Amino acid sequence: VNPDCGLRTRTRTVAFEKLKAMVEGATMARVAIST
């Protein structure tokens, strides 16, 4: 997971939404791996 992939060129709002999606995806991956 690379949190800096293009976030510097985005507005703060868009960057925050992208980070939230990345955290949600990481959580989903952890759940999938642990079962």
PDB file of N, CA and C in Angstrom, residues 2-34:
ATOM      1  N   ASN A   2       0.681   2.089  -0.966  1.00  0.00           N
ATOM      2  CA  ASN A   2       1.484   3.299  -1.079  1.00  0.00           C
ATOM      3  C   ASN A   2       0.585   4.517  -0.868  1.00  0.00           C
ATOM      4  N   PRO A   3       0.576   5.099   0.332  1.00  0.00           N
ATOM      5  CA  PRO A   3      -0.330   6.204   0.608  1.00  0.00           C
ATOM      6  C   PRO A   3       0.010   7.502  -0.115  1.00  0.00           C
ATOM      7  N   ASP A   4       1.186   7.604  -0.726  1.00  0.00           N
ATOM      8  CA  ASP A   4       1.570   8.853  -1.374  1.00  0.00           C
ATOM      9  C   ASP A   4       1.435   8.787  -2.898  1.00  0.00           C
ATOM     10  N   CYS A   5       0.689   7.851  -3.404  1.00  0.00           N
ATOM     11  CA  CYS A   5       0.572   7.729  -4.853  1.00  0.00           C
ATOM     12  C   CYS A   5      -0.413   8.763  -5.394  1.00  0.00           C
ATOM     13  N   GLY A   6       0.068   9.959  -5.650  1.00  0.00           N
ATOM     14  CA  GLY A   6      -0.749  11.001  -6.247  1.00  0.00           C
ATOM     15  C   GLY A   6      -1.519  11.869  -5.273  1.00  0.00           C
ATOM     16  N   LEU A   7      -1.359  11.671  -3.981  1.00  0.00           N
ATOM     17  CA  LEU A   7      -2.133  12.459  -3.028  1.00  0.00           C
ATOM     18  C   LEU A   7      -1.680  13.914  -2.974  1.00  0.00           C
ATOM     19  N   ARG A   8      -0.453  14.188  -3.294  1.00  0.00           N
ATOM     20  CA  ARG A   8       0.040  15.568  -3.224  1.00  0.00           C
ATOM     21  C   ARG A   8      -0.615  16.468  -4.259  1.00  0.00           C
ATOM     22  N   THR A   9      -1.105  15.883  -5.332  1.00  0.00           N
ATOM     23  CA  THR A   9      -1.722  16.695  -6.381  1.00  0.00           C
ATOM     24  C   THR A   9      -3.232  16.802  -6.207  1.00  0.00           C
ATOM     25  N   ARG A  10      -3.769  16.254  -5.144  1.00  0.00           N
ATOM     26  CA  ARG A  10      -5.213  16.270  -4.884  1.00  0.00           C
ATOM     27  C   ARG A  10      -5.548  17.307  -3.822  1.00  0.00           C
ATOM     28  N   THR A  11      -6.812  17.703  -3.809  1.00  0.00           N
ATOM     29  CA  THR A  11      -7.246  18.592  -2.733  1.00  0.00           C
ATOM     30  C   THR A  11      -7.269  17.805  -1.431  1.00  0.00           C
ATOM     31  N   ARG A  12      -7.297  18.513  -0.330  1.00  0.00           N
ATOM     32  CA  ARG A  12      -7.305  17.861   0.982  1.00  0.00           C
ATOM     33  C   ARG A  12      -8.515  16.932   1.124  1.00  0.00           C
ATOM     34  N   THR A  13      -9.672  17.375   0.642  1.00  0.00           N
ATOM     35  CA  THR A  13     -10.889  16.568   0.749  1.00  0.00           C
ATOM     36  C   THR A  13     -10.766  15.274  -0.037  1.00  0.00           C
ATOM     37  N   VAL A  14     -10.300  15.357  -1.269  1.00  0.00           N
ATOM     38  CA  VAL A  14     -10.149  14.165  -2.108  1.00  0.00           C
ATOM     39  C   VAL A  14      -9.095  13.234  -1.519  1.00  0.00           C
ATOM     40  N   ALA A  15      -7.985  13.795  -1.070  1.00  0.00           N
ATOM     41  CA  ALA A  15      -6.921  12.977  -0.486  1.00  0.00           C
ATOM     42  C   ALA A  15      -7.430  12.241   0.752  1.00  0.00           C
ATOM     43  N   PHE A  16      -8.222  12.916   1.581  1.00  0.00           N
ATOM     44  CA  PHE A  16      -8.749  12.288   2.785  1.00  0.00           C
ATOM     45  C   PHE A  16      -9.684  11.137   2.428  1.00  0.00           C
ATOM     46  N   GLU A  17     -10.535  11.329   1.423  1.00  0.00           N
ATOM     47  CA  GLU A  17     -11.439  10.258   0.992  1.00  0.00           C
ATOM     48  C   GLU A  17     -10.653   9.069   0.446  1.00  0.00           C
ATOM     49  N   LYS A  18      -9.579   9.342  -0.292  1.00  0.00           N
ATOM     50  CA  LYS A  18      -8.743   8.259  -0.813  1.00  0.00           C
ATOM     51  C   LYS A  18      -8.086   7.490   0.334  1.00  0.00           C
ATOM     52  N   LEU A  19      -7.617   8.203   1.345  1.00  0.00           N
ATOM     53  CA  LEU A  19      -7.004   7.542   2.495  1.00  0.00           C
ATOM     54  C   LEU A  19      -8.022   6.700   3.257  1.00  0.00           C
ATOM     55  N   LYS A  20      -9.247   7.212   3.394  1.00  0.00           N
ATOM     56  CA  LYS A  20     -10.283   6.426   4.067  1.00  0.00           C
ATOM     57  C   LYS A  20     -10.562   5.140   3.300  1.00  0.00           C
ATOM     58  N   ALA A  21     -10.613   5.224   1.972  1.00  0.00           N
ATOM     59  CA  ALA A  21     -10.850   4.032   1.154  1.00  0.00           C
ATOM     60  C   ALA A  21      -9.698   3.044   1.299  1.00  0.00           C
ATOM     61  N   MET A  22      -8.469   3.562   1.392  1.00  0.00           N
ATOM     62  CA  MET A  22      -7.309   2.690   1.539  1.00  0.00           C
ATOM     63  C   MET A  22      -7.345   1.967   2.889  1.00  0.00           C
ATOM     64  N   VAL A  23      -7.728   2.665   3.939  1.00  0.00           N
ATOM     65  CA  VAL A  23      -7.835   2.041   5.258  1.00  0.00           C
ATOM     66  C   VAL A  23      -8.927   0.975   5.240  1.00  0.00           C
ATOM     67  N   GLU A  24     -10.052   1.271   4.604  1.00  0.00           N
ATOM     68  CA  GLU A  24     -11.133   0.287   4.511  1.00  0.00           C
ATOM     69  C   GLU A  24     -10.672  -0.953   3.741  1.00  0.00           C
ATOM     70  N   GLY A  25      -9.939  -0.741   2.662  1.00  0.00           N
ATOM     71  CA  GLY A  25      -9.418  -1.868   1.887  1.00  0.00           C
ATOM     72  C   GLY A  25      -8.432  -2.704   2.685  1.00  0.00           C
ATOM     73  N   ALA A  26      -7.573  -2.049   3.449  1.00  0.00           N
ATOM     74  CA  ALA A  26      -6.614  -2.778   4.281  1.00  0.00           C
ATOM     75  C   ALA A  26      -7.341  -3.592   5.348  1.00  0.00           C
ATOM     76  N   THR A  27      -8.394  -3.021   5.912  1.00  0.00           N
ATOM     77  CA  THR A  27      -9.188  -3.745   6.904  1.00  0.00           C
ATOM     78  C   THR A  27      -9.847  -4.963   6.278  1.00  0.00           C
ATOM     79  N   MET A  28     -10.405  -4.806   5.092  1.00  0.00           N
ATOM     80  CA  MET A  28     -11.030  -5.928   4.392  1.00  0.00           C
ATOM     81  C   MET A  28     -10.007  -7.021   4.102  1.00  0.00           C
ATOM     82  N   ALA A  29      -8.802  -6.632   3.708  1.00  0.00           N
ATOM     83  CA  ALA A  29      -7.757  -7.612   3.415  1.00  0.00           C
ATOM     84  C   ALA A  29      -7.355  -8.369   4.676  1.00  0.00           C
ATOM     85  N   ARG A  30      -7.236  -7.652   5.787  1.00  0.00           N
ATOM     86  CA  ARG A  30      -6.880  -8.314   7.050  1.00  0.00           C
ATOM     87  C   ARG A  30      -7.938  -9.333   7.452  1.00  0.00           C
ATOM     88  N   VAL A  31      -9.206  -8.971   7.284  1.00  0.00           N
ATOM     89  CA  VAL A  31     -10.294  -9.893   7.626  1.00  0.00           C
ATOM     90  C   VAL A  31     -10.243 -11.112   6.715  1.00  0.00           C
ATOM     91  N   ALA A  32     -10.034 -10.902   5.427  1.00  0.00           N
ATOM     92  CA  ALA A  32      -9.993 -12.013   4.471  1.00  0.00           C
ATOM     93  C   ALA A  32      -8.828 -12.954   4.758  1.00  0.00           C
ATOM     94  N   ILE A  33      -7.702 -12.398   5.148  1.00  0.00           N
ATOM     95  CA  ILE A  33      -6.517 -13.213   5.414  1.00  0.00           C
ATOM     96  C   ILE A  33      -6.670 -13.994   6.716  1.00  0.00           C
ATOM     97  N   SER A  34      -7.335 -13.401   7.692  1.00  0.00           N
ATOM     98  CA  SER A  34      -7.426 -14.036   9.008  1.00  0.00           C
ATOM     99  C   SER A  34      -8.454 -15.161   9.072  1.00  0.00           C
TER     100      SER A  34
END
